Amino acid sequence: MPLDLTNTDVVTLTAALVDAPSESLHEQALADDVEAALSALDHLTVVRDGNTLVARTDLGRAERVVIAGHLDTVPENGNLPSRLADGILHGLGSCDMKGGVAVALILAATIADPVRDVTYVFYDAEEIAAEFNGLGRIARERPDLLAGDFAILMEPSNAGVEAGCQGTMRVDLRTAGERAHSARSWMGANAIHAMAPVLDILATYLPREVEIDGLVYREGLNAVGINGGVSGNVVPDEAVVTINFRFAPDRSENDAFTHLQEVFEGFGLTVTDSAPGALPGLQRPAAAAFVEAVGAEVGPKFGWTDVAQFTVLGIPAVNYGPGNPLFAHKADEHVPVAHLHSVLASLTTWMTS
Amino acid sequence: MPLDLTNTDVVTLTAALVDAPSESLHEQALADDVEAALSALDHLTVVRDGNTLVARTDLGRAERVVIAGHLDTVPENGNLPSRLADGILHGLGSCDMKGGVAVALILAATIADPVRDVTYVFYDAEEIAAEFNGLGRIARERPDLLAGDFAILMEPSNAGVEAGCQGTMRVDLRTAGERAHSARSWMGANAIHAMAPVLDILATYLPREVEIDGLVYREGLNAVGINGGVSGNVVPDEAVVTINFRFAPDRSENDAFTHLQEVFEGFGLTVTDSAPGALPGLQRPAAAAFVEAVGAEVGPKFGWTDVAQFTVLGIPAVNYGPGNPLFAHKADEHVPVAHLHSVLASLTTWMTS
């Protein structure tokens, strides 16, 4: 279904995007439509890589801005087709993040002469394992396509600016013991009992609150899983707790792991998953100008998002998009029409004045 | 295959029993053979109930002794047929407990005129869930068949006397919390962290050692399982630890549960499994005479056994049988020939003098 980017409004376009299913790894039809619509615009140069599209102005401006959004959604959950009621657009991906994609597409179509050069990125497979992420693929294989002074990731942020993001690391901590029949437990050593000091550490741990560029990040250290036991009459010889550390972006992944080793001194840790945080970078001119222009309150991003992909490339980035992120991935996912209008208006003003 | 109880020795008979497969719920062929052999003995009255056989002398003696053993085994484990080497008989059930059954069958066949009346019980389905246990069925439905002053359960006890048995109780202890994304963990409450005081209690618990009738029982309180966790980025709202309490026979099941409620005050406990202990009862004349006659060292029984079934009926009972119980249920299960001979000799002496 061809996308009309010029004779439409942002609500209608969001609804059309919601009604074009694009679950992760099934984005091709939507990517085809987006490619056709962008290619029809004379002021943009379009590059396609898999189901990711990069569209650039090339006006020789002093600064270049990257505006990015992912095309894919989580699986349908009884929330199609889209439905507009009482100023709220409901439906799969309306919040995460076809509302933001609609805003970006309208900016791409209607602002032929922006005051900063713009690179629009519409990418695939954000909602699944990191190895498939289209933005990550471009960052690894064609980082030149993402070059810029500032990036805006249009993930839902309640139409406010969320800067930076926290890192995340998961580790497994194992305790060992010695099996024995539970009727003669003194013959063995109980690996679950050996977890007592670990849970004590977790229960009494005081997470840092760190102010960076005026934003307060709140770390967190949590057991997200625990498992142990052989059978109902056996003293168990192994137990494992999975711990998730969410760390402020002033720590690198190495720093985070060193901290965990100090906290759990004497216990062996195995990292099973890790992603770096991203500093807010609000002191950079492009970022500061953006925040001032959109006039939105700035908050820290606690969860991990693709802004970290830009940080790795040395590009300051923020989240700024319509929709309440708490409704992402929910059956009642939705986006307020007011968010769509306000984000589009603010970005239009910033890009044209 | 007919069983020859009179023109055989105890080792040959044990081997023949091992070579007659009788996994739990498949005891019928062996029960048929045992029934035929016992019915051929004029001095015994035989009652069959399912695959359980009860054979009694009725000489009007002042005391009656019950001698019991189960006919079933755990599943075969590459340990058939039987094999005799270096004074050790190997094979499925040789230890648990066809060696003991062979001793009892030879006593039944050869001692027509015991000084105490004897009730022999050969029962089915001891190795599986308690509801199938043949001795339990007789105790519930025909307790008159088990009447007696003293009982000997011929479970493997290293040819020594093990008196009484400890009780066992399993409880589930759950902690509750509130789910939240682990990136915003302060919005939730971590149920795994809430387990910290529970594991502290378990890790520092000092189990009682209790002397009863000169025997020292050692209790044990152990986590035998722990489980919690929703997914790698969610603060979990529930965790559960399964605790096994092995308690000395001076506590009833009610006492045991009251103790657990005191130990884990403030936490909810759900009993999932429970069996009472059995007091050694060594001060009773029949038991004391037995211990003196066999001249074996007496130890406490830590694990739960069917002696508790007799205790419920008010009959003091001991374990006394050939074989090392640590090899029960193992692929290399075996019984020393010396155990078979010594147990048979001691019981013959006790029953005839």
XYZ file of C-alpha atoms in Angstrom:
706
model
C 0.000 0.000 0.000
C 1.665 3.276 -1.092
C 2.298 5.732 1.731
C 1.113 9.281 1.138
C 3.522 11.508 3.071
C 2.520 14.891 1.722
C -1.280 15.016 1.633
C -1.861 13.462 5.022
C -1.725 14.345 8.697
C 0.441 12.648 11.294
C -2.469 10.823 12.946
C -3.721 9.321 9.692
C -0.186 8.318 8.746
C 0.433 6.695 12.129
C -2.788 4.717 11.726
C -1.727 3.621 8.234
C 1.639 2.447 9.586
C -0.022 0.557 12.426
C -2.264 -1.146 9.879
C 0.777 -2.275 7.876
C 2.003 -5.252 10.001
C 5.762 -5.369 10.448
C 6.662 -7.788 13.202
C 10.423 -8.168 13.611
C 11.984 -10.018 10.641
C 8.796 -9.374 8.634
C 9.423 -5.701 7.790
C 9.970 -6.112 4.063
C 6.560 -4.938 2.791
C 6.638 -1.852 4.995
C 10.278 -1.151 4.111
C 9.293 -1.352 0.407
C 6.537 1.231 0.942
C 8.811 3.539 2.907
C 11.540 3.219 0.297
C 9.088 4.103 -2.496
C 7.768 7.131 -0.617
C 11.236 8.475 0.267
C 12.640 7.849 -3.224
C 9.909 10.042 -4.654
C 11.327 13.029 -2.731
C 13.885 14.942 -4.839
C 15.674 16.480 -1.849
C 16.668 13.120 -0.351
C 19.252 10.531 -1.332
C 18.059 7.068 -0.315
C 20.230 4.043 0.502
C 18.700 0.681 1.313
C 20.499 -1.990 3.341
C 18.364 -5.068 3.938
C 15.149 -3.676 5.354
C 16.826 -0.543 6.683
C 16.513 2.760 4.830
C 18.827 5.743 5.144
C 17.644 9.002 3.526
C 19.875 12.101 3.576
C 19.734 15.753 2.645
C 23.028 17.090 1.354
C 22.805 20.863 1.603
C 26.315 21.511 2.931
C 25.032 22.726 6.306
C 27.485 23.207 9.195
C 25.728 20.510 11.254
C 24.088 17.177 10.499
C 21.335 15.614 12.580
C 20.339 11.934 12.576
C 16.660 11.130 13.169
C 16.001 7.443 13.658
C 13.166 5.042 14.310
C 12.625 1.314 13.961
C 9.979 -0.105 11.634
C 9.362 -3.376 13.461
C 6.968 -4.222 16.266
C 6.526 -7.009 18.783
C 3.980 -9.700 17.750
C 0.317 -8.800 17.353
C -1.665 -9.144 20.570
C -5.317 -8.685 19.603
C -4.566 -5.011 18.990
C -5.083 -4.643 15.240
C -6.417 -2.771 13.326
C -5.772 0.703 14.701
C -8.603 2.513 16.439
C -8.941 6.237 17.162
C -11.089 7.232 20.134
C -11.176 10.278 22.396
C -7.923 11.699 21.091
C -6.008 8.430 21.553
C -4.817 6.208 18.717
C -4.752 2.546 19.784
C -3.053 -0.365 18.091
C 0.064 -2.499 17.729
C 3.142 -0.295 17.458
C 1.216 2.957 17.878
C 3.414 3.767 20.876
C 6.507 1.689 20.056
C 7.152 3.286 17.698
C 5.121 3.947 14.568
C 3.975 7.303 15.978
C 7.596 8.432 16.031
C 8.206 6.936 12.579
C 5.187 8.852 11.227
C 6.555 12.132 12.613
C 9.964 11.432 11.048
C 8.433 10.532 7.663
C 6.407 13.764 7.593
C 9.503 15.781 8.494
C 11.376 13.991 5.690
C 8.658 14.747 3.174
C 7.776 18.311 4.104
C 11.063 19.961 5.101
C 13.088 20.129 1.912
C 15.373 22.907 3.140
C 16.263 22.262 6.801
C 18.723 24.540 8.609
C 20.787 21.431 9.526
C 21.421 18.567 7.169
C 19.384 15.551 8.182
C 19.933 11.795 7.944
C 16.731 9.807 8.449
C 17.174 6.178 9.460
C 14.270 3.701 9.410
C 15.561 0.357 10.558
C 14.511 -3.216 11.138
C 14.595 -5.770 13.948
C 14.967 -3.617 17.044
C 12.551 -5.684 19.132
C 14.525 -8.950 19.046
C 18.040 -10.118 19.864
C 20.694 -7.437 19.363
C 22.445 -9.394 16.595
C 19.527 -8.651 14.207
C 19.238 -4.925 14.991
C 19.376 -2.938 11.736
C 20.852 0.158 13.372
C 23.593 -1.954 14.884
C 24.284 -3.529 11.496
C 24.662 -0.100 9.833
C 26.832 1.101 12.735
C 29.164 -1.879 12.263
C 29.209 -2.081 8.462
C 28.445 1.436 7.180
C 29.172 3.836 10.063
C 29.674 6.622 7.454
C 25.907 6.527 6.859
C 25.292 7.472 10.491
C 27.811 10.316 10.685
C 26.387 13.390 12.390
C 26.663 15.918 15.209
C 23.563 14.859 17.080
C 20.979 12.082 16.943
C 17.347 11.897 17.893
C 15.912 8.434 18.495
C 12.150 8.753 18.267
C 11.359 6.092 20.869
C 8.337 6.927 23.047
C 9.330 9.352 25.790
C 6.032 11.059 26.604
C 6.922 13.806 24.096
C 9.721 14.839 26.437
C 13.464 14.542 26.054
C 15.218 11.586 27.669
C 18.962 11.857 27.520
C 21.552 9.114 27.679
C 20.661 5.668 28.858
C 21.815 3.271 31.543
C 23.874 0.220 30.789
C 22.812 -3.293 31.662
C 24.789 -6.359 32.648
C 23.571 -9.804 33.628
C 25.782 -12.176 35.573
C 25.296 -15.677 36.935
C 26.630 -16.328 40.417
C 26.960 -19.983 41.421
C 27.460 -21.519 44.814
C 28.784 -25.037 45.211
C 28.132 -27.668 47.839
C 28.233 -31.409 48.201
C 25.301 -33.731 47.663
C 24.033 -35.876 50.507
C 20.778 -37.529 51.489
C 18.783 -34.942 53.430
C 18.346 -37.494 56.247
C 22.136 -37.336 56.735
C 22.670 -33.724 55.751
C 25.835 -33.368 57.829
C 27.512 -35.576 55.223
C 27.055 -32.823 52.598
C 27.152 -29.063 52.143
C 24.072 -27.127 51.087
C 24.637 -24.859 48.060
C 21.312 -23.061 48.618
C 22.289 -22.172 52.185
C 25.567 -20.871 50.736
C 23.457 -18.284 48.862
C 22.497 -16.576 52.143
C 25.317 -13.983 52.076
C 24.624 -13.274 48.385
C 20.972 -12.480 49.040
C 22.002 -10.435 52.077
C 24.240 -8.339 49.839
C 21.436 -7.866 47.328
C 18.841 -7.048 49.965
C 20.998 -4.391 51.638
C 22.740 -2.965 48.546
C 22.269 0.783 48.256
C 22.173 1.697 44.566
C 23.892 4.926 43.526
C 22.044 7.962 42.317
C 24.389 9.876 40.016
C 23.927 13.334 38.591
C 25.348 13.709 35.089
C 24.710 16.867 33.041
C 22.023 17.786 35.564
C 20.179 14.468 35.185
C 19.907 12.000 38.034
C 20.415 8.358 37.069
C 19.278 5.635 39.467
C 21.156 2.394 39.350
C 19.701 -0.947 40.342
C 21.088 -4.333 41.366
C 18.535 -7.131 41.296
C 18.288 -10.870 41.389
C 16.106 -11.686 38.403
C 16.281 -15.455 38.813
C 17.319 -18.088 41.304
C 17.449 -21.830 40.924
C 18.712 -24.770 42.898
C 17.750 -28.232 44.031
C 18.192 -31.860 42.980
C 15.212 -33.594 44.542
C 13.079 -33.455 47.649
C 15.461 -35.550 49.760
C 18.859 -34.398 48.523
C 21.103 -31.667 49.906
C 21.832 -29.723 46.695
C 25.368 -29.251 45.426
C 24.715 -26.224 43.201
C 22.575 -23.103 43.158
C 22.654 -20.179 40.759
C 21.320 -16.670 40.999
C 21.049 -14.429 37.943
C 21.726 -10.803 38.769
C 20.906 -7.807 36.577
C 22.927 -4.648 37.173
C 21.569 -1.460 35.618
C 24.351 1.077 35.768
C 24.576 4.800 35.183
C 26.409 5.878 32.020
C 29.440 7.191 33.906
C 30.487 3.545 34.263
C 31.827 1.540 31.342
C 30.954 -2.136 31.044
C 34.400 -2.940 32.469
C 33.777 -0.578 35.388
C 30.420 -2.223 35.976
C 31.923 -5.704 36.083
C 34.722 -4.568 38.399
C 32.082 -3.126 40.717
C 30.160 -6.425 40.734
C 33.361 -8.323 41.525
C 33.925 -6.022 44.504
C 30.332 -6.307 45.699
C 30.340 -10.106 45.448
C 33.938 -10.622 46.486
C 34.738 -14.280 46.904
C 32.009 -15.472 44.530
C 32.579 -16.360 40.898
C 30.611 -14.332 38.350
C 29.878 -15.194 34.727
C 28.674 -12.399 32.440
C 25.825 -13.634 30.256
C 24.690 -10.341 28.719
C 25.973 -6.791 28.645
C 25.303 -3.491 26.900
C 26.982 -0.163 27.588
C 25.178 2.940 28.772
C 25.218 6.287 26.982
C 26.188 9.598 28.502
C 23.567 12.302 28.002
C 26.066 14.579 26.212
C 23.802 17.566 26.813
C 26.776 19.930 27.028
C 27.420 19.463 23.316
C 26.187 22.455 21.254
C 23.850 20.478 18.995
C 22.216 18.764 21.956
C 21.907 21.932 24.018
C 20.385 23.778 21.061
C 17.879 20.976 20.552
C 16.785 20.926 24.167
C 16.375 24.683 24.212
C 14.457 24.692 20.944
C 11.927 22.004 21.797
C 11.445 23.509 25.240
C 10.722 20.095 26.744
C 11.768 18.983 30.186
C 14.779 16.669 30.083
C 14.912 13.486 32.096
C 17.327 10.567 32.352
C 16.620 7.326 30.486
C 16.819 4.394 32.862
C 16.215 1.612 30.378
C 18.640 0.641 27.666
C 17.864 2.023 24.184
C 19.552 2.374 20.817
C 20.876 5.829 21.785
C 23.822 3.798 23.085
C 24.529 2.739 19.470
C 25.123 6.423 18.612
C 27.205 7.004 21.703
C 29.526 4.210 20.600
C 29.989 6.180 17.357
C 30.732 9.354 19.335
C 27.406 11.002 18.497
C 25.387 12.545 21.333
C 21.825 11.252 21.187
C 18.507 11.627 22.961
C 15.169 9.869 22.985
C 12.363 12.145 21.943
C 9.102 10.694 20.747
C 5.328 10.466 21.211
C 3.753 7.893 23.503
C 4.152 6.679 27.067
C 6.873 4.003 27.153
C 5.099 2.140 29.957
C 2.524 1.042 27.364
C 5.092 -0.312 24.912
C 4.584 -4.053 24.229
C 1.220 -4.011 25.973
C -2.056 -5.142 24.403
C -3.512 -1.686 25.137
C -0.593 0.096 23.493
C -1.605 3.583 22.335
C -0.362 7.071 21.512
C -2.045 10.381 22.353
C -2.832 12.496 19.291
C -1.556 15.512 21.252
C 1.896 13.872 21.514
C 2.030 13.317 17.751
C 1.182 16.964 17.078
C 3.508 18.451 19.693
C 6.552 16.393 18.699
C 5.990 17.152 15.001
C 5.542 20.876 15.689
C 8.644 21.149 17.920
C 10.882 19.321 15.483
C 9.548 21.325 12.536
C 10.346 24.572 14.358
C 13.826 23.370 15.361
C 14.662 22.189 11.850
C 13.443 25.291 10.064
C 14.508 28.174 12.314
C 10.048 -70.788 39.275
C 9.374 -72.707 42.526
C 11.400 -71.507 45.517
C 13.232 -74.184 47.476
C 13.353 -72.961 51.079
C 14.541 -76.084 52.825
C 17.315 -77.622 50.710
C 19.138 -74.357 49.999
C 21.468 -71.887 51.641
C 20.769 -68.214 52.173
C 23.193 -67.032 49.473
C 21.703 -69.271 46.792
C 18.207 -68.208 47.810
C 19.111 -64.515 47.710
C 20.533 -64.997 44.203
C 17.348 -66.784 43.111
C 15.240 -63.912 44.468
C 17.419 -61.331 42.712
C 16.980 -63.264 39.473
C 13.176 -63.144 39.861
C 12.453 -59.534 38.732
C 9.883 -57.763 40.907
C 9.936 -54.046 40.196
C 7.281 -52.175 42.154
C 3.752 -53.006 40.896
C 5.160 -56.052 39.084
C 5.541 -58.348 42.106
C 2.824 -60.853 41.183
C 5.029 -63.684 39.848
C 7.353 -63.494 42.836
C 4.429 -63.230 45.258
C 2.944 -66.368 43.657
C 6.199 -68.263 44.231
C 6.510 -67.070 47.817
C 2.880 -67.973 48.495
C 3.389 -71.493 47.112
C 6.540 -72.027 49.167
C 4.989 -70.764 52.419
C 1.730 -72.683 51.911
C 3.710 -75.909 51.714
C 4.846 -75.390 55.322
C 2.471 -77.058 57.780
C 3.426 -74.869 60.743
C 2.326 -71.635 59.030
C -1.071 -70.136 58.231
C -0.857 -68.018 55.098
C -3.080 -65.040 54.176
C -2.699 -63.265 50.864
C -3.824 -59.666 50.306
C -3.019 -58.429 46.822
C 0.664 -59.189 46.383
C 1.316 -59.124 50.124
C 1.684 -62.353 52.084
C 1.231 -62.814 55.819
C 2.342 -66.168 57.292
C 1.877 -66.881 61.003
C 2.755 -69.505 63.548
C 0.105 -70.018 66.183
C 1.767 -71.790 69.074
C 0.182 -69.802 71.896
C 3.513 -68.250 72.907
C 3.570 -65.358 75.395
C 5.032 -63.008 72.808
C 4.587 -62.493 69.084
C 7.233 -61.066 66.777
C 6.642 -59.581 63.333
C 9.397 -60.040 60.731
C 8.823 -58.018 57.599
C 10.410 -57.323 54.235
C 9.274 -55.916 50.923
C 9.348 -57.983 47.745
C 9.695 -55.115 45.271
C 12.764 -53.355 43.914
C 13.523 -50.141 42.091
C 13.837 -50.509 38.275
C 16.620 -52.593 36.788
C 19.804 -50.646 36.159
C 22.079 -52.932 34.170
C 22.510 -55.031 37.329
C 20.879 -58.349 36.399
C 21.419 -61.279 36.640
C 23.004 -61.735 40.064
C 26.730 -62.317 40.275
C 28.737 -63.765 43.182
C 32.367 -62.720 43.456
C 34.833 -62.519 46.335
C 32.205 -63.077 48.995
C 29.894 -60.383 47.640
C 26.591 -61.019 45.908
C 25.839 -58.315 43.342
C 22.553 -57.534 41.622
C 19.294 -55.601 41.651
C 17.676 -55.818 45.077
C 20.507 -57.839 46.608
C 20.905 -55.099 49.223
C 17.408 -53.565 49.208
C 16.165 -56.024 50.268
C 16.090 -59.508 48.836
C 18.942 -60.510 51.136
C 16.707 -59.742 54.117
C 13.757 -61.463 52.478
C 15.871 -64.599 51.906
C 16.848 -64.675 55.592
C 13.187 -64.319 56.623
C 12.045 -67.050 54.214
C 14.649 -69.472 55.559
C 13.623 -68.684 59.141
C 9.994 -69.293 58.148
C 10.818 -72.642 56.570
C 13.298 -74.018 59.081
C 12.034 -72.896 62.485
C 8.792 -74.755 63.006
C 8.845 -74.353 66.776
C 10.041 -70.824 67.679
C 10.093 -69.655 71.297
C 8.011 -66.635 70.279
C 5.146 -66.778 67.839
C 6.131 -65.202 64.535
C 4.237 -63.284 61.868
C 6.152 -63.044 58.593
C 5.093 -60.244 56.252
C 6.297 -60.096 52.634
C 4.803 -57.008 51.038
C 4.630 -55.107 47.775
C 5.274 -51.580 46.509
C 7.560 -50.137 49.162
C 9.796 -48.328 46.663
C 7.117 -46.036 45.214
C 4.575 -43.518 46.521
C 3.310 -44.303 50.031
C -0.264 -44.846 48.837
C 0.767 -48.151 47.161
C 2.770 -49.520 50.099
C 1.504 -53.015 50.929
C 2.478 -52.780 54.597
C 0.560 -49.520 54.889
C -2.466 -51.119 53.229
C -2.454 -54.020 55.721
C -1.950 -51.577 58.620
C -5.009 -49.604 57.518
C -7.310 -52.459 56.457
C -6.185 -55.534 58.462
C -4.228 -54.229 61.482
C -5.077 -57.502 63.297
C -2.685 -59.294 60.908
C 0.184 -57.147 62.176
C -0.510 -57.531 65.907
C 2.622 -58.258 67.904
C 4.954 -57.233 70.708
C 7.935 -56.373 68.571
C 8.747 -56.001 64.889
C 11.892 -56.495 62.876
C 12.045 -54.806 59.506
C 14.767 -56.501 57.538
C 15.905 -53.398 55.632
C 19.692 -53.230 55.076
C 21.406 -51.955 58.221
C 24.909 -53.384 57.848
C 23.820 -56.420 59.896
C 23.465 -54.084 62.857
C 20.374 -52.907 64.701
C 18.962 -49.507 63.794
C 16.234 -48.423 66.135
C 13.422 -45.977 65.532
C 13.506 -43.603 62.617
C 13.371 -39.889 62.106
C 10.324 -38.141 60.742
C 10.357 -36.054 57.598
C 8.372 -32.978 56.625
C 8.600 -30.871 53.492
C 7.252 -27.331 53.421
C 7.153 -24.638 50.759
C 7.963 -21.125 51.932
C 6.994 -18.335 49.538
C 8.032 -14.720 49.509
C 6.036 -12.109 47.659
C 7.105 -8.934 45.910
C 5.902 -6.650 43.169
C 6.923 -6.909 39.544
C 8.714 -4.032 37.872
C 11.096 -3.566 34.962
C 14.597 -4.111 36.323
C 15.624 -0.765 34.800
C 13.178 0.878 37.238
C 13.507 -1.556 40.087
C 12.503 0.988 42.733
C 8.968 0.710 41.329
C 8.799 -2.900 42.519
C 9.798 -5.197 45.360
C 12.138 -8.119 44.833
C 10.800 -11.442 46.132
C 14.196 -13.128 45.747
C 15.850 -10.479 47.928
C 13.077 -11.126 50.450
C 14.465 -14.666 50.757
C 17.661 -13.346 52.369
C 16.470 -13.749 55.993
C 15.103 -17.218 55.192
C 18.459 -18.428 53.863
C 20.176 -16.778 56.829
C 17.981 -18.805 59.171
C 18.763 -22.004 57.269
C 22.494 -21.297 57.090
C 22.799 -20.600 60.820
C 20.268 -23.135 62.135
C 21.776 -25.491 64.699
C 20.047 -28.857 64.402
C 19.330 -30.714 67.617
C 21.081 -33.880 68.631
C 18.725 -35.794 70.869
C 19.465 -38.858 72.942
C 16.546 -41.266 73.159
C 16.952 -44.708 74.740
C 20.707 -44.189 74.542
C 20.668 -43.433 70.811
C 21.637 -40.032 69.436
C 19.400 -38.739 66.659
C 20.642 -35.852 64.517
C 18.022 -33.601 63.038
C 18.484 -31.629 59.836
C 16.852 -28.576 58.285
C 17.678 -28.096 54.620
C 16.595 -26.170 51.599
C 16.198 -28.848 48.946
C 14.953 -26.498 46.216
C 14.698 -22.811 45.429
C 13.058 -21.123 42.509
C 12.219 -17.586 41.469
C 12.346 -15.249 38.509
C 10.127 -14.028 35.688
C 12.589 -12.970 33.011
C 16.002 -11.390 32.702
C 14.710 -7.819 32.987
C 11.912 -8.171 35.519
C 12.030 -7.722 39.291
C 10.337 -10.967 40.403
C 7.168 -10.954 42.476
C 7.454 -14.485 43.878
C 10.100 -16.901 45.022
C 9.704 -20.252 46.723
C 12.066 -22.373 48.735
C 11.309 -26.017 49.546
C 12.575 -27.022 52.968
C 12.986 -30.573 54.263
C 12.963 -31.025 58.030
C 14.218 -34.373 59.324
C 13.149 -34.582 62.934
C 13.978 -36.869 65.807
C 11.206 -39.244 66.912
C 10.535 -37.365 70.146
C 8.656 -34.822 68.014
C 5.273 -35.588 66.489
C 4.430 -34.231 63.046
C 2.441 -31.468 64.774
C 5.418 -30.643 66.988
C 7.636 -30.542 63.929
C 5.357 -28.112 62.118
C 5.042 -25.904 65.199
C 8.824 -25.792 65.393
C 9.076 -24.757 61.724
C 6.501 -22.021 62.309
C 8.613 -20.695 65.168
C 11.856 -20.903 63.197
C 10.336 -19.129 60.176
C 8.107 -16.757 62.113
C 6.456 -14.247 59.831
C 6.678 -16.454 56.733
C 3.849 -18.614 55.424
C 4.543 -22.342 55.235
C 2.684 -24.970 53.219
C 3.247 -28.617 54.113
C 3.641 -30.693 50.938
C 4.759 -34.008 52.464
C 5.032 -35.439 55.934
C 5.691 -38.744 57.692
C 6.046 -39.352 61.412
C 9.160 -40.678 63.073
C 9.315 -43.763 65.251
C 10.672 -43.961 68.802
C 13.267 -46.691 69.266
C 11.233 -48.307 72.041
C 14.304 -50.176 73.242
C 13.089 -50.162 76.829
C 10.298 -52.570 75.908
C 11.132 -56.140 77.019
C 10.814 -57.729 73.589
C 13.109 -55.106 72.035
C 15.667 -55.254 74.844
C 15.763 -59.044 74.689
C 16.292 -58.895 70.943
C 19.162 -56.445 71.165
C 20.835 -58.485 73.875
C 20.363 -61.728 71.975
C 21.751 -60.611 68.648
C 24.620 -58.848 70.360
C 24.803 -56.222 67.652
C 25.624 -52.575 68.186
C 22.503 -50.411 68.114
C 22.417 -47.149 66.178
C 19.727 -44.611 65.399
C 18.021 -44.667 62.001
C 18.179 -41.220 60.422
C 16.204 -41.912 57.268
C 12.513 -42.678 57.246
C 11.567 -46.359 56.995
C 8.535 -48.558 57.410
C 9.350 -49.085 61.089
C 7.201 -45.985 61.530
C 4.224 -48.005 60.242
C 4.616 -50.326 63.230
C 5.070 -47.452 65.646
C 1.724 -46.034 64.525
C 0.231 -49.400 65.531
C 1.978 -49.209 68.926
C 4.531 -51.901 68.093
C 8.195 -51.214 68.845
C 10.255 -51.962 65.767
C 13.857 -51.984 64.577
C 15.689 -52.271 61.287
C 17.965 -55.294 61.195
C 19.158 -56.666 57.900
C 22.107 -57.542 55.683
C 23.670 -55.006 53.310
C 24.979 -51.460 53.451
C 22.054 -49.042 52.947
C 24.305 -46.552 51.150
C 24.314 -48.955 48.166
C 20.529 -49.262 47.983
C 19.155 -48.090 44.619
C 22.634 -47.981 43.114
C 23.748 -49.821 39.990
C 26.480 -51.541 42.019
C 24.046 -52.666 44.695
C 25.380 -55.702 46.557
C 25.251 -57.656 49.817
C 28.151 -59.311 51.656
C 27.728 -63.053 52.112
C 29.008 -62.581 55.679
C 26.012 -60.306 56.437
C 23.564 -62.911 55.174
C 25.098 -65.586 57.377
C 25.455 -63.467 60.514
C 21.895 -62.106 60.417
C 20.461 -65.558 59.783
C 22.512 -67.064 62.610
C 21.630 -64.367 65.140
C 17.918 -64.533 64.413
C 17.930 -68.322 64.491
C 19.558 -68.233 67.926
C 17.144 -65.602 69.222
C 14.090 -67.445 67.923
C 15.080 -70.845 69.231
C 16.639 -70.200 72.634
